Amino acid sequence: MASFSKIITKTDTEKRLSVPIKFLESLPPFHGGHAVDFQAKDENAEVWTFQCSTRKKGRYKKPVLSKGWRAFASRKKLKLGDRIEFYEARNQTTDESPPFYGVRVEREIKLLGSRISYAPLLSAIKPS
């Protein structure tokens, strides 16, 4: 299972989320291209579509999530210092099933200006 967690930066909240190159191994194949779409389910079972892209040229791939990321960041009201985690888990039915992705957000908790912990960000359930 591949996963990564990251403390949110200003660029992450305003433009795109840079991801570790190791995370590319867990994504669907790029098939020679420089971008791939994948879906991830959040803590409220809402499915989000993201696009992970890499540089077309150059020595370093520098993967980022762009498409879908700003909508996610806005909806979750991500702030500087929050933590995000993407993870992959195989479907329980068969090893040949496509991977399942999840995304979790944790809000930074401060006491007297110092970070003391993180708490899961749970969106309010919408009334029916």
C-alpha atoms as a PDB file:
ATOM      1  CA  MET A   1       0.000   0.000   0.000  1.00  0.00           C
ATOM      2  CA  ALA A   2       1.425   3.383  -0.998  1.00  0.00           C
ATOM      3  CA  SER A   3       0.475   6.533   0.788  1.00  0.00           C
ATOM      4  CA  PHE A   4       1.778   9.927   1.722  1.00  0.00           C
ATOM      5  CA  SER A   5       0.891  12.683   4.104  1.00  0.00           C
ATOM      6  CA  LYS A   6       1.847  16.296   3.871  1.00  0.00           C
ATOM      7  CA  ILE A   7       1.491  19.544   5.787  1.00  0.00           C
ATOM      8  CA  ILE A   8      -0.413  22.006   3.587  1.00  0.00           C
ATOM      9  CA  THR A   9       1.526  25.014   2.246  1.00  0.00           C
ATOM     10  CA  LYS A  10       0.304  28.287   0.733  1.00  0.00           C
ATOM     11  CA  THR A  11       0.843  26.971  -2.818  1.00  0.00           C
ATOM     12  CA  ASP A  12      -1.137  23.836  -1.904  1.00  0.00           C
ATOM     13  CA  THR A  13      -4.147  25.918  -0.828  1.00  0.00           C
ATOM     14  CA  GLU A  14      -4.066  28.316  -3.775  1.00  0.00           C
ATOM     15  CA  LYS A  15      -2.849  26.396  -6.832  1.00  0.00           C
ATOM     16  CA  ARG A  16      -1.845  22.731  -6.753  1.00  0.00           C
ATOM     17  CA  LEU A  17      -0.666  20.012  -4.418  1.00  0.00           C
ATOM     18  CA  SER A  18       2.858  18.771  -4.960  1.00  0.00           C
ATOM     19  CA  VAL A  19       3.156  15.062  -4.231  1.00  0.00           C
ATOM     20  CA  PRO A  20       6.160  12.815  -3.633  1.00  0.00           C
ATOM     21  CA  ILE A  21       7.481  11.040  -6.698  1.00  0.00           C
ATOM     22  CA  LYS A  22       7.098   7.695  -4.887  1.00  0.00           C
ATOM     23  CA  PHE A  23       3.286   8.176  -4.958  1.00  0.00           C
ATOM     24  CA  LEU A  24       3.353   7.815  -8.768  1.00  0.00           C
ATOM     25  CA  GLU A  25       3.999   4.082  -8.331  1.00  0.00           C
ATOM     26  CA  SER A  26       0.577   3.595  -6.754  1.00  0.00           C
ATOM     27  CA  LEU A  27      -1.378   5.500  -9.417  1.00  0.00           C
ATOM     28  CA  PRO A  28      -2.918   4.021 -12.567  1.00  0.00           C
ATOM     29  CA  PRO A  29      -0.477   3.786 -15.500  1.00  0.00           C
ATOM     30  CA  PHE A  30       0.338   6.986 -17.384  1.00  0.00           C
ATOM     31  CA  HIS A  31       0.588   5.027 -20.689  1.00  0.00           C
ATOM     32  CA  GLY A  32       3.349   7.278 -22.022  1.00  0.00           C
ATOM     33  CA  GLY A  33       1.522  10.493 -21.163  1.00  0.00           C
ATOM     34  CA  HIS A  34       2.252  13.040 -18.491  1.00  0.00           C
ATOM     35  CA  ALA A  35      -1.111  12.999 -16.663  1.00  0.00           C
ATOM     36  CA  VAL A  36      -3.518  10.481 -15.186  1.00  0.00           C
ATOM     37  CA  ASP A  37      -6.917  10.852 -13.532  1.00  0.00           C
ATOM     38  CA  PHE A  38      -7.853   8.928 -10.397  1.00  0.00           C
ATOM     39  CA  GLN A  39     -10.620   9.044  -7.846  1.00  0.00           C
ATOM     40  CA  ALA A  40     -10.332   9.148  -4.075  1.00  0.00           C
ATOM     41  CA  LYS A  41     -12.995   8.812  -1.406  1.00  0.00           C
ATOM     42  CA  ASP A  42     -12.893  11.208   1.550  1.00  0.00           C
ATOM     43  CA  GLU A  43     -13.856  10.661   5.183  1.00  0.00           C
ATOM     44  CA  ASN A  44     -17.519  11.367   4.310  1.00  0.00           C
ATOM     45  CA  ALA A  45     -17.518   8.791   1.472  1.00  0.00           C
ATOM     46  CA  GLU A  46     -17.631  11.591  -1.125  1.00  0.00           C
ATOM     47  CA  VAL A  47     -15.724  10.687  -4.296  1.00  0.00           C
ATOM     48  CA  TRP A  48     -13.324  13.260  -5.745  1.00  0.00           C
ATOM     49  CA  THR A  49     -11.629  13.130  -9.151  1.00  0.00           C
ATOM     50  CA  PHE A  50      -8.043  14.373  -9.265  1.00  0.00           C
ATOM     51  CA  GLN A  51      -5.489  14.590 -12.033  1.00  0.00           C
ATOM     52  CA  CYS A  52      -1.860  13.898 -11.260  1.00  0.00           C
ATOM     53  CA  SER A  53       0.515  15.363 -13.815  1.00  0.00           C
ATOM     54  CA  THR A  54       4.256  15.494 -14.254  1.00  0.00           C
ATOM     55  CA  ARG A  55       6.539  17.781 -16.225  1.00  0.00           C
ATOM     56  CA  LYS A  56       6.665  16.957 -19.921  1.00  0.00           C
ATOM     57  CA  LYS A  57      10.395  17.727 -20.105  1.00  0.00           C
ATOM     58  CA  GLY A  58      13.310  17.852 -17.784  1.00  0.00           C
ATOM     59  CA  ARG A  59      15.166  15.614 -15.444  1.00  0.00           C
ATOM     60  CA  TYR A  60      12.759  15.749 -12.515  1.00  0.00           C
ATOM     61  CA  LYS A  61       9.110  14.752 -12.869  1.00  0.00           C
ATOM     62  CA  LYS A  62       7.792  16.984 -10.027  1.00  0.00           C
ATOM     63  CA  PRO A  63       4.306  15.429  -9.775  1.00  0.00           C
ATOM     64  CA  VAL A  64       1.370  17.627  -8.776  1.00  0.00           C
ATOM     65  CA  LEU A  65      -2.378  17.297  -8.354  1.00  0.00           C
ATOM     66  CA  SER A  66      -4.054  20.046 -10.323  1.00  0.00           C
ATOM     67  CA  LYS A  67      -7.420  19.150 -11.831  1.00  0.00           C
ATOM     68  CA  GLY A  68      -9.909  18.653  -9.014  1.00  0.00           C
ATOM     69  CA  TRP A  69      -7.489  19.797  -6.324  1.00  0.00           C
ATOM     70  CA  ARG A  70      -8.606  23.439  -5.984  1.00  0.00           C
ATOM     71  CA  ALA A  71     -12.268  22.415  -5.684  1.00  0.00           C
ATOM     72  CA  PHE A  72     -11.319  19.915  -2.968  1.00  0.00           C
ATOM     73  CA  ALA A  73      -9.142  22.437  -1.099  1.00  0.00           C
ATOM     74  CA  SER A  74     -11.883  25.067  -1.285  1.00  0.00           C
ATOM     75  CA  ARG A  75     -14.674  22.749  -0.183  1.00  0.00           C
ATOM     76  CA  LYS A  76     -12.602  21.435   2.737  1.00  0.00           C
ATOM     77  CA  LYS A  77     -11.491  24.992   3.589  1.00  0.00           C
ATOM     78  CA  LEU A  78      -7.892  23.818   3.784  1.00  0.00           C
ATOM     79  CA  LYS A  79      -5.571  26.121   5.695  1.00  0.00           C
ATOM     80  CA  LEU A  80      -1.844  26.504   6.018  1.00  0.00           C
ATOM     81  CA  GLY A  81      -0.632  23.855   8.461  1.00  0.00           C
ATOM     82  CA  ASP A  82      -3.462  21.356   7.918  1.00  0.00           C
ATOM     83  CA  ARG A  83      -2.367  17.824   7.057  1.00  0.00           C
ATOM     84  CA  ILE A  84      -3.573  15.732   4.139  1.00  0.00           C
ATOM     85  CA  GLU A  85      -3.080  12.041   3.538  1.00  0.00           C
ATOM     86  CA  PHE A  86      -3.659  10.030   0.369  1.00  0.00           C
ATOM     87  CA  TYR A  87      -3.592   6.267   0.618  1.00  0.00           C
ATOM     88  CA  GLU A  88      -4.177   3.246  -1.581  1.00  0.00           C
ATOM     89  CA  ALA A  89      -5.779  -0.037  -0.605  1.00  0.00           C
ATOM     90  CA  ARG A  90      -6.638  -2.995  -2.784  1.00  0.00           C
ATOM     91  CA  ASN A  91     -10.235  -3.995  -3.294  1.00  0.00           C
ATOM     92  CA  GLN A  92     -10.990  -6.969  -1.071  1.00  0.00           C
ATOM     93  CA  THR A  93     -12.583  -9.058  -3.844  1.00  0.00           C
ATOM     94  CA  THR A  94      -9.484  -9.802  -5.909  1.00  0.00           C
ATOM     95  CA  ASP A  95      -5.905  -8.656  -6.317  1.00  0.00           C
ATOM     96  CA  GLU A  96      -6.626  -7.849  -9.971  1.00  0.00           C
ATOM     97  CA  SER A  97      -9.269  -5.271  -9.012  1.00  0.00           C
ATOM     98  CA  PRO A  98      -8.336  -1.645  -9.596  1.00  0.00           C
ATOM     99  CA  PRO A  99      -6.858   0.087  -6.565  1.00  0.00           C
ATOM    100  CA  PHE A 100      -9.024   2.089  -4.211  1.00  0.00           C
ATOM    101  CA  TYR A 101      -7.777   5.497  -3.105  1.00  0.00           C
ATOM    102  CA  GLY A 102      -8.702   7.434  -0.010  1.00  0.00           C
ATOM    103  CA  VAL A 103      -8.013  10.968   1.147  1.00  0.00           C
ATOM    104  CA  ARG A 104      -8.061  12.288   4.724  1.00  0.00           C
ATOM    105  CA  VAL A 105      -7.728  15.827   6.007  1.00  0.00           C
ATOM    106  CA  GLU A 106      -6.679  16.725   9.522  1.00  0.00           C
ATOM    107  CA  ARG A 107      -6.939  20.212  10.983  1.00  0.00           C
ATOM    108  CA  GLU A 108      -4.008  21.639  12.896  1.00  0.00           C
ATOM    109  CA  ILE A 109      -4.698  22.185  16.597  1.00  0.00           C
ATOM    110  CA  LYS A 110      -2.768  24.973  18.290  1.00  0.00           C
ATOM    111  CA  LEU A 111      -2.405  25.923  21.919  1.00  0.00           C
ATOM    112  CA  LEU A 112      -0.816  29.270  22.767  1.00  0.00           C
ATOM    113  CA  GLY A 113       0.382  29.579  19.161  1.00  0.00           C
ATOM    114  CA  SER A 114       2.130  26.194  19.046  1.00  0.00           C
ATOM    115  CA  ARG A 115       0.922  23.147  17.126  1.00  0.00           C
ATOM    116  CA  ILE A 116       0.053  20.429  19.603  1.00  0.00           C
ATOM    117  CA  SER A 117      -1.793  17.919  17.442  1.00  0.00           C
ATOM    118  CA  TYR A 118      -4.107  17.265  14.495  1.00  0.00           C
ATOM    119  CA  ALA A 119      -7.789  16.362  14.485  1.00  0.00           C
ATOM    120  CA  PRO A 120      -9.780  14.705  11.681  1.00  0.00           C
ATOM    121  CA  LEU A 121     -11.694  17.192   9.567  1.00  0.00           C
ATOM    122  CA  LEU A 122     -15.257  15.932   9.451  1.00  0.00           C
ATOM    123  CA  SER A 123     -17.612  17.953   7.305  1.00  0.00           C
ATOM    124  CA  ALA A 124     -21.014  18.649   8.736  1.00  0.00           C
ATOM    125  CA  ILE A 125     -23.698  16.308   7.448  1.00  0.00           C
ATOM    126  CA  LYS A 126     -26.100  18.182   5.241  1.00  0.00           C
ATOM    127  CA  PRO A 127     -29.720  18.167   6.398  1.00  0.00           C
ATOM    128  CA  SER A 128     -32.112  16.360   4.046  1.00  0.00           C
END
